Tab-separated table of N, CA and C in Angstrom:
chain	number	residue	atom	x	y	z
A	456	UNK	N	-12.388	10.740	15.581
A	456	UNK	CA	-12.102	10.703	16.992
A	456	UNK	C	-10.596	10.529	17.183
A	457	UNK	N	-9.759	11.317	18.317
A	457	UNK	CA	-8.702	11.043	18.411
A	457	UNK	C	-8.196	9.800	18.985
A	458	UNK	N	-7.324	9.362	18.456
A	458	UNK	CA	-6.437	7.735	18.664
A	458	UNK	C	-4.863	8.149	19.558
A	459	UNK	N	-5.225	7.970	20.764
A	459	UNK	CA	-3.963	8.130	21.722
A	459	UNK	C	-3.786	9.571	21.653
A	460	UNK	N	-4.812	10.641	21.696
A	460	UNK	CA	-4.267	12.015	21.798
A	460	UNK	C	-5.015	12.715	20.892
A	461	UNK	N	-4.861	14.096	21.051
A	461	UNK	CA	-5.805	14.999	20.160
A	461	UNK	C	-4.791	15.734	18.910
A	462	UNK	N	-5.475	15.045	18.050
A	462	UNK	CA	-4.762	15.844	16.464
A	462	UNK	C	-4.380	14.388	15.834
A	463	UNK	N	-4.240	13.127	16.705
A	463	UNK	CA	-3.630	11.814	16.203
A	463	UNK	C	-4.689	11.165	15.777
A	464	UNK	N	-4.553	10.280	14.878
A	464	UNK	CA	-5.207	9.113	13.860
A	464	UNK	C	-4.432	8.454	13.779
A	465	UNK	N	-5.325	7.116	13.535
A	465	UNK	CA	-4.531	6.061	12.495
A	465	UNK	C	-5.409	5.418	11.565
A	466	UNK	N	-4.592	4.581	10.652
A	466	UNK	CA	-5.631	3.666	9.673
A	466	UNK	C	-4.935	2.417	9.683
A	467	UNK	N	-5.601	2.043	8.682
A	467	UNK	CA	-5.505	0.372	8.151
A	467	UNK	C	-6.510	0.701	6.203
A	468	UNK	N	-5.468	-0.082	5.649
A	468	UNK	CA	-6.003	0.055	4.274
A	468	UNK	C	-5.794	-1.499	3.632
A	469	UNK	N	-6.610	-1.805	2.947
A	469	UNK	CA	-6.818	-3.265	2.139
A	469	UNK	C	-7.345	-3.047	1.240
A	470	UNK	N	-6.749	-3.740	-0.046
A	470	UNK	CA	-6.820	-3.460	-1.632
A	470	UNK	C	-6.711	-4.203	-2.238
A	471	UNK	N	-7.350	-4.364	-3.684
A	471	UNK	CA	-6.342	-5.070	-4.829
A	471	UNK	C	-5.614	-4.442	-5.343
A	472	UNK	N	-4.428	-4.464	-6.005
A	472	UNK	CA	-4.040	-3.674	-7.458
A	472	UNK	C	-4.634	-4.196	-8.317
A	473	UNK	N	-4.985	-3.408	-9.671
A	473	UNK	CA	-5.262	-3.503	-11.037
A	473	UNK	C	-4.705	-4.797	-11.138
A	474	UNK	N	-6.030	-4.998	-11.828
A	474	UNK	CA	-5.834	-6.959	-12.168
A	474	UNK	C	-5.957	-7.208	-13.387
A	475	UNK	N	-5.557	-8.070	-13.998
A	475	UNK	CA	-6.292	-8.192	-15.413
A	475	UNK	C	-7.560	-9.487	-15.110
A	476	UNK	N	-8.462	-9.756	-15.455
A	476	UNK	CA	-9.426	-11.202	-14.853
A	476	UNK	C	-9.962	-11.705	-16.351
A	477	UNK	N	-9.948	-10.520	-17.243
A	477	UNK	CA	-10.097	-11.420	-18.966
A	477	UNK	C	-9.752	-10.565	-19.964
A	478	UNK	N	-9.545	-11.297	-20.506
A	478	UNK	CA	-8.625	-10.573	-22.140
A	478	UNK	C	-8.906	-11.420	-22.968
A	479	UNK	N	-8.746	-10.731	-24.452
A	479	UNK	CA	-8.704	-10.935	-25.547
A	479	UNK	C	-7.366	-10.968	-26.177
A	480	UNK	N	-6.454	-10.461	-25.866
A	480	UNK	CA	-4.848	-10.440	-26.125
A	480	UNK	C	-4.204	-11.890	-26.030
A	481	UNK	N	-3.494	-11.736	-26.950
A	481	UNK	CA	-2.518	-12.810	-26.898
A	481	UNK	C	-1.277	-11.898	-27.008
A	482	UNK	N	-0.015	-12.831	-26.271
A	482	UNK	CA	0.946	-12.420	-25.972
A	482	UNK	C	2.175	-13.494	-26.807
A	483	UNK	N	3.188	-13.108	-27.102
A	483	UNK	CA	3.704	-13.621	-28.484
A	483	UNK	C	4.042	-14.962	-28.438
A	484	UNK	N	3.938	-15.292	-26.848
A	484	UNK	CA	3.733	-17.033	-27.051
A	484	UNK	C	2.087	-17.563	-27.322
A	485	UNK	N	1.192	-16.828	-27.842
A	485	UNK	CA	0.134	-17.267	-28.241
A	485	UNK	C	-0.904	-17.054	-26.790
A	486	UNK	N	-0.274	-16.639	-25.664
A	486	UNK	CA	-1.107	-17.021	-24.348
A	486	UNK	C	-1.536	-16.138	-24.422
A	487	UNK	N	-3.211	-16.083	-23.569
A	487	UNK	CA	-3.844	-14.943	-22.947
A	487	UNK	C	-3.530	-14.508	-21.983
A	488	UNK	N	-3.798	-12.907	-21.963
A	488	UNK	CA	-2.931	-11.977	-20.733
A	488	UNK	C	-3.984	-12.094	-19.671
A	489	UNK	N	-3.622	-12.842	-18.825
A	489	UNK	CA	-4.969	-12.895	-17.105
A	489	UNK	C	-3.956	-12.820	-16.241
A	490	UNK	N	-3.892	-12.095	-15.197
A	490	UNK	CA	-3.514	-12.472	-13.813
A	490	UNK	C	-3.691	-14.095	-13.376
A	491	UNK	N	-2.779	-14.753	-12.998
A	491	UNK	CA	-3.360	-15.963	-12.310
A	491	UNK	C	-3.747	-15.985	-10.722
A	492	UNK	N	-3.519	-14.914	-9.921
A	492	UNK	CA	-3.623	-14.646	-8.769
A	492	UNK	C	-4.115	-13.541	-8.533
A	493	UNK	N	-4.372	-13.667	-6.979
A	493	UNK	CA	-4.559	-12.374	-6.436
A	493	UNK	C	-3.950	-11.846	-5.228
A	494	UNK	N	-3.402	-9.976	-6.012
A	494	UNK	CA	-2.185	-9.550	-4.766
A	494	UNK	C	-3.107	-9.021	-4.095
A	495	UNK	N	-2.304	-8.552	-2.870
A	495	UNK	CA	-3.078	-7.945	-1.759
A	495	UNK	C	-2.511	-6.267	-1.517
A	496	UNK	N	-2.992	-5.515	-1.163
A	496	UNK	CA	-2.033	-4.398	-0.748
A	496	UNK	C	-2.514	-3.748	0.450
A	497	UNK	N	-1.727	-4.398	1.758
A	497	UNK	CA	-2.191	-3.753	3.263
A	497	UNK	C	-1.528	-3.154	3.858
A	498	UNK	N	-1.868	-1.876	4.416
A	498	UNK	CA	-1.009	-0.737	5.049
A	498	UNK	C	-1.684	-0.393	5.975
A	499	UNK	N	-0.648	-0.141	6.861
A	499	UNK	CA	-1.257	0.866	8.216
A	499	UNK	C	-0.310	1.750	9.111
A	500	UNK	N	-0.852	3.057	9.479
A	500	UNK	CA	-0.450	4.104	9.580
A	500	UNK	C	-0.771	4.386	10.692
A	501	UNK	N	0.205	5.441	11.446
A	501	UNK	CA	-0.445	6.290	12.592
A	501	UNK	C	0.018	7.771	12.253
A	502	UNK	N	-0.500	8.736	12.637
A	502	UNK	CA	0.085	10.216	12.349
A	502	UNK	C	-0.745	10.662	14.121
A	503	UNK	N	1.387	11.568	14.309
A	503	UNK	CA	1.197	11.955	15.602
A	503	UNK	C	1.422	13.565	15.540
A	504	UNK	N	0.996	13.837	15.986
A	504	UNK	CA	1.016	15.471	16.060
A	504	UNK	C	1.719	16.070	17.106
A	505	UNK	N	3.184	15.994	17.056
A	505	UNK	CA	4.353	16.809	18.224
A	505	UNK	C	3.618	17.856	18.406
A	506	UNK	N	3.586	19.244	17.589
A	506	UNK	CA	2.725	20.195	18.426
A	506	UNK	C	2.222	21.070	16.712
A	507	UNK	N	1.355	22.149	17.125
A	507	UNK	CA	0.643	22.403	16.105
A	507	UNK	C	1.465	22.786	14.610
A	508	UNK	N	2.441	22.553	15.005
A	508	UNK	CA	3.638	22.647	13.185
A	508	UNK	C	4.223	21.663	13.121
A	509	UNK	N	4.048	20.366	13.760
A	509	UNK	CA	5.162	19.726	13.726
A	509	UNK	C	4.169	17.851	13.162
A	510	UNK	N	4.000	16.815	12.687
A	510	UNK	CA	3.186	15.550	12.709
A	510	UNK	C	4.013	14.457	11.700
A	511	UNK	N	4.318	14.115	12.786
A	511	UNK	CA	5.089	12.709	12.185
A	511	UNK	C	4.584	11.369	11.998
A	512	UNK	N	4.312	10.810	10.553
A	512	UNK	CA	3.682	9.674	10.203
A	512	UNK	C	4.207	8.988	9.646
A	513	UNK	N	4.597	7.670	10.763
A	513	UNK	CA	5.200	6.324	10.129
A	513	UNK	C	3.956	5.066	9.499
A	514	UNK	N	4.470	4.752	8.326
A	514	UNK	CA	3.605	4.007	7.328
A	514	UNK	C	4.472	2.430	7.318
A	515	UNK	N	3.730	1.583	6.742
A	515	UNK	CA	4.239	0.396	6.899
A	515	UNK	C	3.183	-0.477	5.579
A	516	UNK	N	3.807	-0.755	4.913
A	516	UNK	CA	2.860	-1.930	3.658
A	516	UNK	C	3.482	-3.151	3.161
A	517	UNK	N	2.631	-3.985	2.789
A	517	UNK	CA	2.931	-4.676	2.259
A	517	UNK	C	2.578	-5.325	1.303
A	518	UNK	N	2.702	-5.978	-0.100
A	518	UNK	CA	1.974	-6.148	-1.254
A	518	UNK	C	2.700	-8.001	-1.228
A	519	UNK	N	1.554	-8.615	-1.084
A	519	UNK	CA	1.631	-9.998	-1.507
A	519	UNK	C	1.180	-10.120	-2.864
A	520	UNK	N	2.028	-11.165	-2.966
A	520	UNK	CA	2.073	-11.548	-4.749
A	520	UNK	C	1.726	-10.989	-5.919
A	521	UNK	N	3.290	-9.881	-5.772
A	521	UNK	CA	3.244	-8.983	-6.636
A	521	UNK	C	3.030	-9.057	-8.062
A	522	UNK	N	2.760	-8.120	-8.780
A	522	UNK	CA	1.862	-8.593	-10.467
A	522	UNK	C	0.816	-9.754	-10.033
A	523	UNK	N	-0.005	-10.241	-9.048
A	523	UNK	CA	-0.493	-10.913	-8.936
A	523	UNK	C	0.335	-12.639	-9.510
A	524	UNK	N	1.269	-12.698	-9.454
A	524	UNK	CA	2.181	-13.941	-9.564
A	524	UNK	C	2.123	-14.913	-8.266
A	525	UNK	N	1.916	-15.920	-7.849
A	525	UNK	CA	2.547	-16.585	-6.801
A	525	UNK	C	3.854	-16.657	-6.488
A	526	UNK	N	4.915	-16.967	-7.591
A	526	UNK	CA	6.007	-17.321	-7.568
A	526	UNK	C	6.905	-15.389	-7.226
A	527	UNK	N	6.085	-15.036	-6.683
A	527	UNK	CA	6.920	-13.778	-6.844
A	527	UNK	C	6.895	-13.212	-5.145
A	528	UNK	N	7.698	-13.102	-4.460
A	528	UNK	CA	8.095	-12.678	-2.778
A	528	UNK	C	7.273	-11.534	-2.486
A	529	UNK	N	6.417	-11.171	-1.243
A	529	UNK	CA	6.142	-10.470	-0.777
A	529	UNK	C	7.208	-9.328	-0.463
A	530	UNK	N	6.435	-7.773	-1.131
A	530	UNK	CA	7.245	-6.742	-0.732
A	530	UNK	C	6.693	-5.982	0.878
A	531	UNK	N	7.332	-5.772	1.250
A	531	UNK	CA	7.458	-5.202	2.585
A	531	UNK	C	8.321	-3.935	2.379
A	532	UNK	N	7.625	-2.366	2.854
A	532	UNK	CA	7.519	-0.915	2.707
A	532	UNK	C	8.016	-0.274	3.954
A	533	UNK	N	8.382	0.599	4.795
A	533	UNK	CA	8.348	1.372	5.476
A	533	UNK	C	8.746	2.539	5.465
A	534	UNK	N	7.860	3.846	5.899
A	534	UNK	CA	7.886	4.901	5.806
A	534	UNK	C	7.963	5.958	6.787
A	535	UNK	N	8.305	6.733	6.741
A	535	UNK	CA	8.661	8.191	7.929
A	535	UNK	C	8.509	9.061	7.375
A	536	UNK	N	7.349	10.264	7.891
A	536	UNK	CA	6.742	11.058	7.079
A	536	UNK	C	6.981	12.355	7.736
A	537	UNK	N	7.187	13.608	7.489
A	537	UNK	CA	7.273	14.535	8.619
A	537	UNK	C	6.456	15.520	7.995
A	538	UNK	N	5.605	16.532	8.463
A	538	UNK	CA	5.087	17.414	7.929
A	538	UNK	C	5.459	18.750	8.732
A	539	UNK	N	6.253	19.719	8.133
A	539	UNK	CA	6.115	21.130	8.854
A	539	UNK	C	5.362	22.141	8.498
A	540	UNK	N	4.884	22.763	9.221
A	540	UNK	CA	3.383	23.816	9.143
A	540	UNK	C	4.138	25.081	9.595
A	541	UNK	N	4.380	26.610	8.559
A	541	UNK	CA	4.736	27.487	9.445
A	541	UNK	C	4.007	28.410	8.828
């Protein structure tokens, strides 16, 4: 169904990244390789359609606790997408 107009959408996306949750590895300080956390990866989009060649889609994400680390800052993404159709 169209969102504010005909040819327009949007989303919303929520994820994990690849985790590790158990291993058998040891790593050369003797430790096992686990994630101790869990990241997040949420994005959301709209795509607008100027006219039938023309749809511009700005994106926006963000990944909390990257490598699944705590001690590691939330990344924050933004995007501008243009598509031409001829």
């Amino acid at each position: 169904m169209p969102l504010l107009g005909k040819g327009n959408q949007g989303g919303i996306i929520v994820g994990i990244p690849p985790k590790v949750t158990s291993s058998d590895y040891r790593n050369r300080a003797g430790l096992l390789r686990e994630d101790p956390s869990t990241s997040l990866h949420l994005e959301a989009f709209y795509t607008y359609r100027v006219n039938d060649n023309i749809i511009i889609t700005p994106d926006i994400y963000l990944i909390t606790k990257p490598e699944h680390n705590d001690n590691n800052d939330p990344i924050w993404v933004g995007a501008l997408r243009t598509n031409f159709t001829f």
